[in-house]
C-alpha positions as a printed NumPy array, in Angstrom:
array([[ 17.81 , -16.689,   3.906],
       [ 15.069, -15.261,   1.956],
       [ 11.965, -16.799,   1.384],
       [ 11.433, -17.896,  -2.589],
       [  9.025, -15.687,  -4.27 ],
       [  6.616, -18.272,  -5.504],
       [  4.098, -16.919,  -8.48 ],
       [  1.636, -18.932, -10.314],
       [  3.896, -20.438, -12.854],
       [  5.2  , -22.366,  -9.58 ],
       [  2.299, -24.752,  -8.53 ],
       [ -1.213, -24.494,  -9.506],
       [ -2.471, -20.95 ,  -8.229],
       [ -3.754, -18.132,  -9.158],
       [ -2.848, -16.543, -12.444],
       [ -1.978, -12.79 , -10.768],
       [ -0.864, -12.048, -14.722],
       [ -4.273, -12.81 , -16.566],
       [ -5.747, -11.316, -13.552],
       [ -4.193,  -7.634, -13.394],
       [ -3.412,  -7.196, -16.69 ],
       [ -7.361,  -7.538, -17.427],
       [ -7.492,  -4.982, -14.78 ],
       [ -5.222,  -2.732, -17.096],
       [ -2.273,  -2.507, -14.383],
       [  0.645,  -4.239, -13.857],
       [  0.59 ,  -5.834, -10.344],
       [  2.815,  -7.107,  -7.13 ],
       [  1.46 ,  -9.086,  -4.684],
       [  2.5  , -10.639,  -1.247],
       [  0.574, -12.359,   1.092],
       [  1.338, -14.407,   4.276],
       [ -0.215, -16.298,   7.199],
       [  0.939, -14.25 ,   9.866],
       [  0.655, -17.396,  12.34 ],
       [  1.979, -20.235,  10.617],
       [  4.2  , -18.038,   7.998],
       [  2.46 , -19.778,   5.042],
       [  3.024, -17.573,   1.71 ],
       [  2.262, -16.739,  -1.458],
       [  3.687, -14.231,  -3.651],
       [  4.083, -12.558,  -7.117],
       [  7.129, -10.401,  -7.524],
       [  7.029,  -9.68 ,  -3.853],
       [ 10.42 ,  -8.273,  -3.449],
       [ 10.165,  -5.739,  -6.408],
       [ 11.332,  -2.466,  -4.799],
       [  8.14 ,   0.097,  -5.346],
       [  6.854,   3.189,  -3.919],
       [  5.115,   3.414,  -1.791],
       [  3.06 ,   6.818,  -1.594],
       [  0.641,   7.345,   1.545],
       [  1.973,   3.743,   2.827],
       [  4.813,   5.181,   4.643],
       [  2.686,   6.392,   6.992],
       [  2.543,   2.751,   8.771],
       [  5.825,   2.711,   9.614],
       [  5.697,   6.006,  11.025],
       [  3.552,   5.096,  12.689],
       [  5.581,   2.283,  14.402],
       [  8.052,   4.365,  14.947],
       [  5.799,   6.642,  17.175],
       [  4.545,   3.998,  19.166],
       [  7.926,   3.024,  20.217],
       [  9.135,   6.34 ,  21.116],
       [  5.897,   6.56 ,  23.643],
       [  6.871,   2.893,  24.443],
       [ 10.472,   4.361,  25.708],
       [  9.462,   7.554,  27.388],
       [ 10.773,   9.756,  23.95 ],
       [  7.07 ,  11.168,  23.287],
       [  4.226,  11.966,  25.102],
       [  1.129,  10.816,  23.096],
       [ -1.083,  13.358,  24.609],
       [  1.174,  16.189,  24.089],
       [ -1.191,  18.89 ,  22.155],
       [  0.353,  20.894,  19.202],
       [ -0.713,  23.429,  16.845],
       [ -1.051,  22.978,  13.275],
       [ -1.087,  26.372,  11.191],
       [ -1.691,  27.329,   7.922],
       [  1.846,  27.302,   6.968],
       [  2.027,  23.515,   8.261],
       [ -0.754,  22.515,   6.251],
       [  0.109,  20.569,   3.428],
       [ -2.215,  19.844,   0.547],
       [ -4.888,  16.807,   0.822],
       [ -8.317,  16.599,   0.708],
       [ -9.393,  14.731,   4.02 ],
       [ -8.42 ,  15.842,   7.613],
       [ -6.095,  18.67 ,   8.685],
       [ -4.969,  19.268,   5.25 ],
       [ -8.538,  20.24 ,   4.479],
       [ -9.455,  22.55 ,   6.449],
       [ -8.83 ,  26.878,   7.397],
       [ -8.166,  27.022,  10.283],
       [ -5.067,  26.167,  12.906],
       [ -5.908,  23.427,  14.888],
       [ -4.54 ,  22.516,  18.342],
       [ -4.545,  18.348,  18.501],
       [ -2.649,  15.583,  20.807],
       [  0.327,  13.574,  19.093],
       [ -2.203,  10.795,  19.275],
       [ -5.011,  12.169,  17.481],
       [ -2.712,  13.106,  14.607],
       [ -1.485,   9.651,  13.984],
       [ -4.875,   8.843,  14.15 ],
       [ -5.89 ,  11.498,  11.476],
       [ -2.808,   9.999,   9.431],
       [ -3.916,   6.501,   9.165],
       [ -7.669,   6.823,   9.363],
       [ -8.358,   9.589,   6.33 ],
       [ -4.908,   9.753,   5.17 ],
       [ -3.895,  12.873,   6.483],
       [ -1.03 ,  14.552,   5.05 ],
       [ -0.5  ,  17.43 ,   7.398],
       [ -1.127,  15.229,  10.281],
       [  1.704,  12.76 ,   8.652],
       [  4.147,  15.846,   8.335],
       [  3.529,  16.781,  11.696],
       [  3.944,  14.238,  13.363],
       [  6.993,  13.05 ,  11.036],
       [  9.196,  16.298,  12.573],
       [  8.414,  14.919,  16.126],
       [  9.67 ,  11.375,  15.447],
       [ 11.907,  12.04 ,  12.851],
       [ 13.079,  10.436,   9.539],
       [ 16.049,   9.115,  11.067],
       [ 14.636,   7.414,  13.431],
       [ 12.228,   5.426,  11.001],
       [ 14.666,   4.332,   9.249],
       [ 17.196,   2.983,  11.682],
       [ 14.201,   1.2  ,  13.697],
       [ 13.345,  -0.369,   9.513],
       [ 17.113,  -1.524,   9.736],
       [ 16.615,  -3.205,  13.268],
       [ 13.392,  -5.021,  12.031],
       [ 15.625,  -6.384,   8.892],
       [ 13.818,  -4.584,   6.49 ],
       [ 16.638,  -3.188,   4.207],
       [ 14.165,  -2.461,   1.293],
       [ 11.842,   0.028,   3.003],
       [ 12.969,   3.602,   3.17 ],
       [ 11.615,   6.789,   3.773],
       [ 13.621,   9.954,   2.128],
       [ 10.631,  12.627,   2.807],
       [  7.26 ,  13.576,   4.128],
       [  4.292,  13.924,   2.663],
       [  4.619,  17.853,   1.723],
       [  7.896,  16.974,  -0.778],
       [  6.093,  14.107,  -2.766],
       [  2.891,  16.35 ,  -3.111],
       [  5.049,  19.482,  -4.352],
       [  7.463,  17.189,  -6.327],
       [  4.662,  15.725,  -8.795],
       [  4.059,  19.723, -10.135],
       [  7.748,  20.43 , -10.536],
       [  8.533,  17.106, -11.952],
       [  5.578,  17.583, -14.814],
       [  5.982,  21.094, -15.041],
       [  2.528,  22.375, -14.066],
       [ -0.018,  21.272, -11.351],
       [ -2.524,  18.725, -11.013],
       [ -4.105,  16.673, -13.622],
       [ -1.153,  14.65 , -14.508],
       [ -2.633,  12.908, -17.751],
       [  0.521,  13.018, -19.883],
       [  1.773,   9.704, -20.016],
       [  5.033,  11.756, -20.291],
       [  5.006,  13.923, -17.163],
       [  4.216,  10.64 , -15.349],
       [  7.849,   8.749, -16.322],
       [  9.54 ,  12.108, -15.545],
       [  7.881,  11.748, -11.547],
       [ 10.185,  11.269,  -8.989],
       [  7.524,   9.96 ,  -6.28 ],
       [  6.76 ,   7.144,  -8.5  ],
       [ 10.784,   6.252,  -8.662],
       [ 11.794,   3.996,  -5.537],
       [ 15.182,   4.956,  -6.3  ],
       [ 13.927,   8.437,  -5.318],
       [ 11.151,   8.351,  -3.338],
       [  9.604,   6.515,   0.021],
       [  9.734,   2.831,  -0.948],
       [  9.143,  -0.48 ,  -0.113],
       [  8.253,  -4.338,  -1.617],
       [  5.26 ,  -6.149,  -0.864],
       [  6.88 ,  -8.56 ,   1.426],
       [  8.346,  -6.154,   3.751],
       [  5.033,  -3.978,   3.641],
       [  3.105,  -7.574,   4.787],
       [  6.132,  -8.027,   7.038],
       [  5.182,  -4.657,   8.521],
       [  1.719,  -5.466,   9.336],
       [  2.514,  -9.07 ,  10.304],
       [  4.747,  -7.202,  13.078],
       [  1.821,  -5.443,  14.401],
       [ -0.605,  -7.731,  14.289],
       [  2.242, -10.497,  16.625],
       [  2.522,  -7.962,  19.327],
       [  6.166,  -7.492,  17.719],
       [  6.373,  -3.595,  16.34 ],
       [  5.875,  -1.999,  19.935],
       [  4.822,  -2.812,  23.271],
       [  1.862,  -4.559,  23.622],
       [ -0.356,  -2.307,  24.187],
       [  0.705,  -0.051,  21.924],
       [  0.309,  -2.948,  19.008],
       [ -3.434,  -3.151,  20.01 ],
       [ -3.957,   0.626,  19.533],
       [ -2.492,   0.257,  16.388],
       [ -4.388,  -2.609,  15.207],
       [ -7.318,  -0.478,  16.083],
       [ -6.29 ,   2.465,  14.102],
       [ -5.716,   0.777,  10.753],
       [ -8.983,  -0.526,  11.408],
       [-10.519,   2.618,  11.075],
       [ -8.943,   3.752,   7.8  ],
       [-12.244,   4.14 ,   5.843],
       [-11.584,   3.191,   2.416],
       [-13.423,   0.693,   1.776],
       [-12.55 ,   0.055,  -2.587],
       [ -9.289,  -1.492,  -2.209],
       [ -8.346,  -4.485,   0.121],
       [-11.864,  -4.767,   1.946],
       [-13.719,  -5.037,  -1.131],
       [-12.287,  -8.511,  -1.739],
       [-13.96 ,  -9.491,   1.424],
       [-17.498,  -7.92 ,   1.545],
       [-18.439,  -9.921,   4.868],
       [-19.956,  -8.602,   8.292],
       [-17.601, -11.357,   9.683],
       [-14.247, -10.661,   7.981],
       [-12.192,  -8.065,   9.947],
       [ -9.969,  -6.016,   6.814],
       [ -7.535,  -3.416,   8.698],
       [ -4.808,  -1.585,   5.749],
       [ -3.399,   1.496,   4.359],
       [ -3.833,   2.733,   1.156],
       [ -1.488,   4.239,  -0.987],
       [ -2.455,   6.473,  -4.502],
       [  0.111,   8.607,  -6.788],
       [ -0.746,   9.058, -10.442],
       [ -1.027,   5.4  , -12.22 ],
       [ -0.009,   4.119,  -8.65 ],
       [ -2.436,   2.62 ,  -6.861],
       [ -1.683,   0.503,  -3.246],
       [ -2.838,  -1.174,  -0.214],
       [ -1.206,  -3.164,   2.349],
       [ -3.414,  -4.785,   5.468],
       [ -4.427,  -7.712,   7.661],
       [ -7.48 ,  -9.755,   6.882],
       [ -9.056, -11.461,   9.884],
       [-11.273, -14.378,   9.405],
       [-13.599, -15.796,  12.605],
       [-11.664, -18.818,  12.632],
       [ -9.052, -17.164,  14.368],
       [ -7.254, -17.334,  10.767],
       [ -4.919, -13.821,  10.292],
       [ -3.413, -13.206,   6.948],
       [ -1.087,  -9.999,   5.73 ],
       [ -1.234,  -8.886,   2.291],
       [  0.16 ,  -6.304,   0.236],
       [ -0.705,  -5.219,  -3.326],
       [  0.622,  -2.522,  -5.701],
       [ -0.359,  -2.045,  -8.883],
       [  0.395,   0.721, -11.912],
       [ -2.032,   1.085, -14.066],
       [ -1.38 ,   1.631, -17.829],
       [ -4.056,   4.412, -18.335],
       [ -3.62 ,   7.794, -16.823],
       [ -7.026,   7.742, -16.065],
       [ -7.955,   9.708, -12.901],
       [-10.721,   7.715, -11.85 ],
       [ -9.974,   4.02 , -12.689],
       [-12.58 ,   1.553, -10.614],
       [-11.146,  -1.518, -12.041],
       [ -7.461,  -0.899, -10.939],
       [ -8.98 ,  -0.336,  -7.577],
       [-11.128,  -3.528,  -7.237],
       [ -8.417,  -5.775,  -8.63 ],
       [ -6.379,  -5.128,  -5.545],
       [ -9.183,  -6.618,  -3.356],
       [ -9.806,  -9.394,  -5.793],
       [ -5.969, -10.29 ,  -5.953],
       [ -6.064, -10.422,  -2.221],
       [ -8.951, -12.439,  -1.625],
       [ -7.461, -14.819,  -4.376],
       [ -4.441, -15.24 ,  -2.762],
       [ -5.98 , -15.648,   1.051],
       [ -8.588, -18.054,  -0.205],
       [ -5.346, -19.81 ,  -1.636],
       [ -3.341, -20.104,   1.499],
       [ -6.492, -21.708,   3.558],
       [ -6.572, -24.291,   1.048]])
């Protein structure tokens, strides 16, 4: 049975509406206590896309092939110039071809978001594969359909020319921001992803840990960790950014032993390239709904 999506028009909570929408986005939210199951959510089972985010599950999916003997995780490979894909941080970024474990890639792919590391790597472990281990997990809503090179080359076909996208009308014509079309997910089975990883229950045990230890690298600090600007607050996550899509999903750690899984996306109404306030809502949405389940 699902759980029921409670918002604040449920019980006295936060108002996620007044909140976002003074943000100038529309937002989703989940959030969960990944011990006790505790939750909160607003429109947490909207289907949405999911943009770098699909990396996480990929990486799952990689850890459990090295779990079973499929992968080596030191195996080196090269990456040339006609695997690069475009991105500005990592492989992606720079000239030359680089020869770099299985390992190190998925490390490149969480940490800085790299796309030719996600690509990569995404041909080892293959689509497939993702997807049947999201249908053992029970997550029917989460889907990947490509890698990282189609959604980048997709947003200048769909508009018709390359980057800026600032026509609110080449934006509704993008594919990658369509969950009917693109990798997707809802905030509850993003959370449910992390909650997974964070319970030992994604991959092996040891395994888990390394991942926990890679999202805790990622080093974007604007999103989910700025909601929690304490030396004593662990904030581990993923971001996700398309044009007027802007996402994170993570784990906040508290010292009280206290573990809570959140995921926010939000689309933003301008078509602003640089848009602080869209980006700081998400960790002020998340620290208003954590605060709300340790009450």
């Amino acid at each position: 049975m699902t759980p029921p999506d409670f918002t604040a028009s449920d019980f006295p909570g936060p108002d996620f509406d007044a909140l976002f929408r003074a943000a100038g986005v529309t937002g989703w939210l989940y959030a969960s206590d990944i011990d006790s199951g505790r939750e909160l959510g607003h429109g947490a089972d909207e289907p949405l896309p999911t943009a770098s985010m699909y990396k996480v599950p990929l990486l799952m999916a990689f850890c459990r092939q090295a779990d079973a003997g499929l992968l080596d995780p030191a195996e080196r490979v090269t990456v040339t110039e006609a695997d690069r894909v475009s991105g500005p941080t990592g492989i992606s970024a720079m000239l030359d071809d680089v020869t770099i474990s299985l390992r190190d890639m998925a490390y490149l792919m969480i940490a800085v978001s790299d796309n030719s590391s996600a690509d990569k790597l995404l041909a080892r472990v293959g689509i497939d594969a993702v997807n049947a281990m999201l249908t053992g997990f029970g997550l029917e809503r989460t889907r990947l359909w490509s890698g990282s090179r189609y959604l980048v080359e997709s947003l200048s076909v769909d508009a018709g020319h390359g980057w800026p996208f600032l026509d609110p009308e080449d934006i509704v014509r993008m594919s990658a921001l369509d969950p009917a079309r693109a990798n997707c997910s809802t905030p509850r089975e993003m959370a449910a992803l992390f909650g997974m990883i964070w319970r030992d229950e994604a991959a092996s045990a040891e395994s888990c840990a390394w991942m926990r230890a890679v999202l805790n690298m990622q080093v974007w600090p604007h999103r989910l960790a700025s909601g929690f600007p304490y030396d004593d607050v662990a904030v581990s996550g993923k971001t996700g950014t398309l044009p007027t899509l802007r996402t994170e999903s993570g784990v906040v750690e508290y010292p009280d032993g206290g573990r809570y899984a959140v995921a926010v996306f939000t689309r933003s109404f301008s078509t602003a390239l640089n848009q602080p306030r869209a980006d700081a809502v998400i960790g002020t949405a998340a620290r208003m709904a954590v605060d709300h389940l340790r009450r």
